[in-house]
mmCIF file with all atom_site columns, C-alpha atoms in Angstrom:
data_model
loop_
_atom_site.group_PDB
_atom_site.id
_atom_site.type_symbol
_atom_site.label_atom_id
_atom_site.label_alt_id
_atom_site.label_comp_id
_atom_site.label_asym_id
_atom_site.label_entity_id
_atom_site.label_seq_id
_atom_site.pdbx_PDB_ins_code
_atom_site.Cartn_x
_atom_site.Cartn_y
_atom_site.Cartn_z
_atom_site.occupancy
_atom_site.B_iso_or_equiv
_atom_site.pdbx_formal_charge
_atom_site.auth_seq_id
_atom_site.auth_comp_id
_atom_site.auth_asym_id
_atom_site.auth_atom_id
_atom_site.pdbx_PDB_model_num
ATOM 1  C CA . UNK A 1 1  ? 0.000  0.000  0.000   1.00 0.00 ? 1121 UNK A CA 1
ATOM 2  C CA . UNK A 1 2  ? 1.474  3.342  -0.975  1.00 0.00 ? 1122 UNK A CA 1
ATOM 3  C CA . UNK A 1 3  ? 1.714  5.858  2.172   1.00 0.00 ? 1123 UNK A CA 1
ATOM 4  C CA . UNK A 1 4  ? 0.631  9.214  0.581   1.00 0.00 ? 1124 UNK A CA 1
ATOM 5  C CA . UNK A 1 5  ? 1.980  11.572 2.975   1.00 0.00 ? 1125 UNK A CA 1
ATOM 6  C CA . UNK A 1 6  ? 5.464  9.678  2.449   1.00 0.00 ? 1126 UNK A CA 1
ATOM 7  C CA . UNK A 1 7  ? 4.933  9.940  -1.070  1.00 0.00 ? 1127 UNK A CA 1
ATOM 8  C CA . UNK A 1 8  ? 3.875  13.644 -0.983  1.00 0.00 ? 1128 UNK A CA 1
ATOM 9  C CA . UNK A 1 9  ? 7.000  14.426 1.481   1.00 0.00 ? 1129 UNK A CA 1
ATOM 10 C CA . UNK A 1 10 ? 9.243  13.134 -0.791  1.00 0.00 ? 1130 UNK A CA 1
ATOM 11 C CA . UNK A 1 11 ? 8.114  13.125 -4.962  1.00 0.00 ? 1131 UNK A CA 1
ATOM 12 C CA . UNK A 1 12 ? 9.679  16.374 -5.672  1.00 0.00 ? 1132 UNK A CA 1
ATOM 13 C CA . UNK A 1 13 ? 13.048 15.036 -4.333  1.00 0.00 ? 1133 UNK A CA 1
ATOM 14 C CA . UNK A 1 14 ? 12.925 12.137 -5.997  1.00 0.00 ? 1134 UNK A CA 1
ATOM 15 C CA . UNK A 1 15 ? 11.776 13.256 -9.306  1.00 0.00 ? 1135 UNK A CA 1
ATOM 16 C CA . UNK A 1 16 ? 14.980 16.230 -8.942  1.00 0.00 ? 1136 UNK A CA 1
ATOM 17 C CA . UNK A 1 17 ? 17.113 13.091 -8.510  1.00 0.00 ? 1137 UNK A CA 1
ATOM 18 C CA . UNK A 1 18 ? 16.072 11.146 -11.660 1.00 0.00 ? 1138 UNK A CA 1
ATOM 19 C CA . UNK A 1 19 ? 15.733 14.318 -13.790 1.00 0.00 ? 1139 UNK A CA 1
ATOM 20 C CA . UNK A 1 20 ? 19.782 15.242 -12.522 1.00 0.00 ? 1140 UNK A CA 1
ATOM 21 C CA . UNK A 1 21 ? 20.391 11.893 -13.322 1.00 0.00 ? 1141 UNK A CA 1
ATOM 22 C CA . UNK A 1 22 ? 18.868 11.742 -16.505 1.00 0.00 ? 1142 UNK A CA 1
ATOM 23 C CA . UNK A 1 23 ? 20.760 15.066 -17.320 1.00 0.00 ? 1143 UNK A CA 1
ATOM 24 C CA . UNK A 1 24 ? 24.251 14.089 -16.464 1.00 0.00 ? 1144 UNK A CA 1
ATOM 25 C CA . UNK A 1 25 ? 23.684 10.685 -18.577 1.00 0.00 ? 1145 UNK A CA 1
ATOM 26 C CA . UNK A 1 26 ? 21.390 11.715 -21.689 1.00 0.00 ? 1146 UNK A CA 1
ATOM 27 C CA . UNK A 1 27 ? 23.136 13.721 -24.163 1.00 0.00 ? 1147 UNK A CA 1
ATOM 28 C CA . UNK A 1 28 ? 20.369 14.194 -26.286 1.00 0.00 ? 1148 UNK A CA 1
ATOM 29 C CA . UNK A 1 29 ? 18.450 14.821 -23.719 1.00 0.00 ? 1149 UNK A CA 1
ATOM 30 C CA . UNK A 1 30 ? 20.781 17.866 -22.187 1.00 0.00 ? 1150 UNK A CA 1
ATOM 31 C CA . UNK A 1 31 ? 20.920 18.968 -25.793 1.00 0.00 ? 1151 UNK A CA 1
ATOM 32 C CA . UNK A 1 32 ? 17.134 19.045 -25.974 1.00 0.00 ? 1152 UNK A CA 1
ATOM 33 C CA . UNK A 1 33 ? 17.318 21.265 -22.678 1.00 0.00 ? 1153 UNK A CA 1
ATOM 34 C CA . UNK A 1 34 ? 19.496 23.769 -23.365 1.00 0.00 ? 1154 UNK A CA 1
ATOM 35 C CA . UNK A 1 35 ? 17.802 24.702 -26.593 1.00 0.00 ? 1155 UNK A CA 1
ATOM 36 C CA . UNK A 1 36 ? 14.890 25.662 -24.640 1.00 0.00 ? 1156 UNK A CA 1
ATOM 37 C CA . UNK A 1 37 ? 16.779 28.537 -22.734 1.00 0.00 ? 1157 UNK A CA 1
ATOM 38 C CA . UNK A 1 38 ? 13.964 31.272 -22.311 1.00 0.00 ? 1158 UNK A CA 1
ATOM 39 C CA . UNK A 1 39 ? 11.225 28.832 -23.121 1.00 0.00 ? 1159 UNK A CA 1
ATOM 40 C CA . UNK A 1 40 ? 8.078  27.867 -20.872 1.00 0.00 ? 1160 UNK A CA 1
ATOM 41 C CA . UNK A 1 41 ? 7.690  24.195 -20.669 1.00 0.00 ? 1161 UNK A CA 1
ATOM 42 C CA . UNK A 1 42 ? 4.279  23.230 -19.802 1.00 0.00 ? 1162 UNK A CA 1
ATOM 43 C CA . UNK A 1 43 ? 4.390  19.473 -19.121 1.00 0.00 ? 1163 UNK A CA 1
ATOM 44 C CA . UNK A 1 44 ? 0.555  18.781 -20.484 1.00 0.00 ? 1164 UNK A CA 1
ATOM 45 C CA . UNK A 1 45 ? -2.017 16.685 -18.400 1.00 0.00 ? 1165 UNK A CA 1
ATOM 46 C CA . UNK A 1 46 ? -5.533 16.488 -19.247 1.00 0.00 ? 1166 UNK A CA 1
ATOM 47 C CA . UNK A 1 47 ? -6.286 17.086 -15.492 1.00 0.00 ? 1167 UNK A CA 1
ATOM 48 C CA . UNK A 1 48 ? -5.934 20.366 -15.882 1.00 0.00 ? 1168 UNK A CA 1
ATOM 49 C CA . UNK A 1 49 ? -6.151 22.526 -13.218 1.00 0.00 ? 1169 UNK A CA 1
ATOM 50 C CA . UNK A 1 50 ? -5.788 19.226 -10.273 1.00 0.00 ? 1170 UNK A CA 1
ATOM 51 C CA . UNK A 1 51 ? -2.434 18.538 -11.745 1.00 0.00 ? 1171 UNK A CA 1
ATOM 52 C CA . UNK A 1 52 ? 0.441  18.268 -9.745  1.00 0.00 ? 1172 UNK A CA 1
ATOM 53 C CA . UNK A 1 53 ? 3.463  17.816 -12.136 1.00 0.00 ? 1173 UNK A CA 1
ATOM 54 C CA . UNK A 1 54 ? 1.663  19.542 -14.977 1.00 0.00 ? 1174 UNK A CA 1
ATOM 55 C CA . UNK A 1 55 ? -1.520 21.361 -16.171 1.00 0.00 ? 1175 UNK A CA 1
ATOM 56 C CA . UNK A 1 56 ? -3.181 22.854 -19.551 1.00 0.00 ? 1176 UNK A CA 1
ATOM 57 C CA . UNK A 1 57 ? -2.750 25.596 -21.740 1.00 0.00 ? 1177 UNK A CA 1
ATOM 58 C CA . UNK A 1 58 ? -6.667 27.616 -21.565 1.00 0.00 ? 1178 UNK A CA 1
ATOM 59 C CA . UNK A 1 59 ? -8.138 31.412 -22.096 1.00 0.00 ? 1179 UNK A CA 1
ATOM 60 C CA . UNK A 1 60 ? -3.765 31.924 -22.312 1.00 0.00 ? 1180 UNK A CA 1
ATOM 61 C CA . UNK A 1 61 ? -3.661 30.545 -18.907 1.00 0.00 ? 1181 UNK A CA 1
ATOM 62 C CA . UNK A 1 62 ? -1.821 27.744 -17.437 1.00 0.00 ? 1182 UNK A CA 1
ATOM 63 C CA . UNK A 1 63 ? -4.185 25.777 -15.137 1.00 0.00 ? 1183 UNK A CA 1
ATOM 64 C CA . UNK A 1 64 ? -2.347 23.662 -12.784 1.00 0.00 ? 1184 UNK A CA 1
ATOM 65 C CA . UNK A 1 65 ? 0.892  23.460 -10.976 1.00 0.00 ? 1185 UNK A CA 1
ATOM 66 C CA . UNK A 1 66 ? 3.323  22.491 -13.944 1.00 0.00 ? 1186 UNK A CA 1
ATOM 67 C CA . UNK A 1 67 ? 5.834  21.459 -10.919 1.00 0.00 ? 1187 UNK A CA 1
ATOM 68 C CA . UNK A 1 68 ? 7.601  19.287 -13.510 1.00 0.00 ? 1188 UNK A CA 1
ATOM 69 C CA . UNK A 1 69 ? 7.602  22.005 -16.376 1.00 0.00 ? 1189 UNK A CA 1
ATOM 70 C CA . UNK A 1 70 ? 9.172  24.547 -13.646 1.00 0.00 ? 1190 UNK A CA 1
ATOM 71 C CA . UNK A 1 71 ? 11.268 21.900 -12.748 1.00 0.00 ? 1191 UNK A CA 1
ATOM 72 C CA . UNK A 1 72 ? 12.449 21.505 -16.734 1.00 0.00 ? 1192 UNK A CA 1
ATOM 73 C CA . UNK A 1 73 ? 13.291 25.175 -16.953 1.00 0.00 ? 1193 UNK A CA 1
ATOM 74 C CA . UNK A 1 74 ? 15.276 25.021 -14.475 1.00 0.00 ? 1194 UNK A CA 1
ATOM 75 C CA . UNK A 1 75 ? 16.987 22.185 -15.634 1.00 0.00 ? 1195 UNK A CA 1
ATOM 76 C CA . UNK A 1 76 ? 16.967 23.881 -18.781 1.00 0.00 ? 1196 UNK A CA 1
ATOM 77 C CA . UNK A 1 77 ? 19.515 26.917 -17.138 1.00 0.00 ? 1197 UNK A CA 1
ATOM 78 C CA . UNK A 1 78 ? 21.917 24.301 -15.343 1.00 0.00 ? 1198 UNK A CA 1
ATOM 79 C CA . UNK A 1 79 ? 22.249 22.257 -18.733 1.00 0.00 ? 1199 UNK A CA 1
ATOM 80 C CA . UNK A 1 80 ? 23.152 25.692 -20.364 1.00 0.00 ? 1200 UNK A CA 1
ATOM 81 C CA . UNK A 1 81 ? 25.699 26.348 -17.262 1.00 0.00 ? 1201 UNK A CA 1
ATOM 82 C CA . UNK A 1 82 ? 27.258 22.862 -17.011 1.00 0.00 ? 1202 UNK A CA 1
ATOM 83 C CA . UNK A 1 83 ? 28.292 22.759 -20.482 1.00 0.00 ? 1203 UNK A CA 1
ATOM 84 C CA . UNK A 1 84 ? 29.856 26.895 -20.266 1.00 0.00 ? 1204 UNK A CA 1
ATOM 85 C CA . UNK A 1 85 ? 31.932 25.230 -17.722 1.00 0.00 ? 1205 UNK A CA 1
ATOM 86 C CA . UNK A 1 86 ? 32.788 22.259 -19.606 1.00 0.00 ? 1206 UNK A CA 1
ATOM 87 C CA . UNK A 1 87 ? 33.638 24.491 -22.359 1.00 0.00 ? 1207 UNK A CA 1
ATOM 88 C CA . UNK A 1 88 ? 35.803 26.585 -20.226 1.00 0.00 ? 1208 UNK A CA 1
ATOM 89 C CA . UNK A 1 89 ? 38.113 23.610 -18.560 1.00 0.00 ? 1209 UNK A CA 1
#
């Protein structure tokens, strides 16, 4: 049985892990990233406005907590940072 307070204590930690993960591993992926510097990623669920990782796009409003899109941007600025340093060692 899945203990939802445990789960909501610790999803947004875990899901930073994989994504860091997935970001130091996936080229493509980290490529994909840091050509959407200055973009807003909406990671789309039909839930709408009850979504926790995402929402939808309505009336040019985003309904929903996109905490994975936000979570993407950000990504999106430390893929663009990690590989200014690479270039610079």
């Amino acid at each position: 049985l899945l203990d939802m307070h445990a789960w909501d204590a610790a999803k947004v930690s875990i899901m930073w892990s994989l994504l860091m993960q997935r970001l130091t591993e996936d080229k493509e992926f980290r490529t994909i990233l840091e050509s959407l510097s200055n973009t807003h990623i909406l990671h789309f669920e039909r839930s709408g406005p009850r979504s926790f990782w995402g929402g939808v796009y309505r009336n040019e409003v985003i309904e929903g907590q996109n905490v994975l899109g936000k979570m993407m941007m950000e990504l999106s600025g430390m893929a663009i940072a990690s590989n200014v340093l690479i270039s610079l060692t």
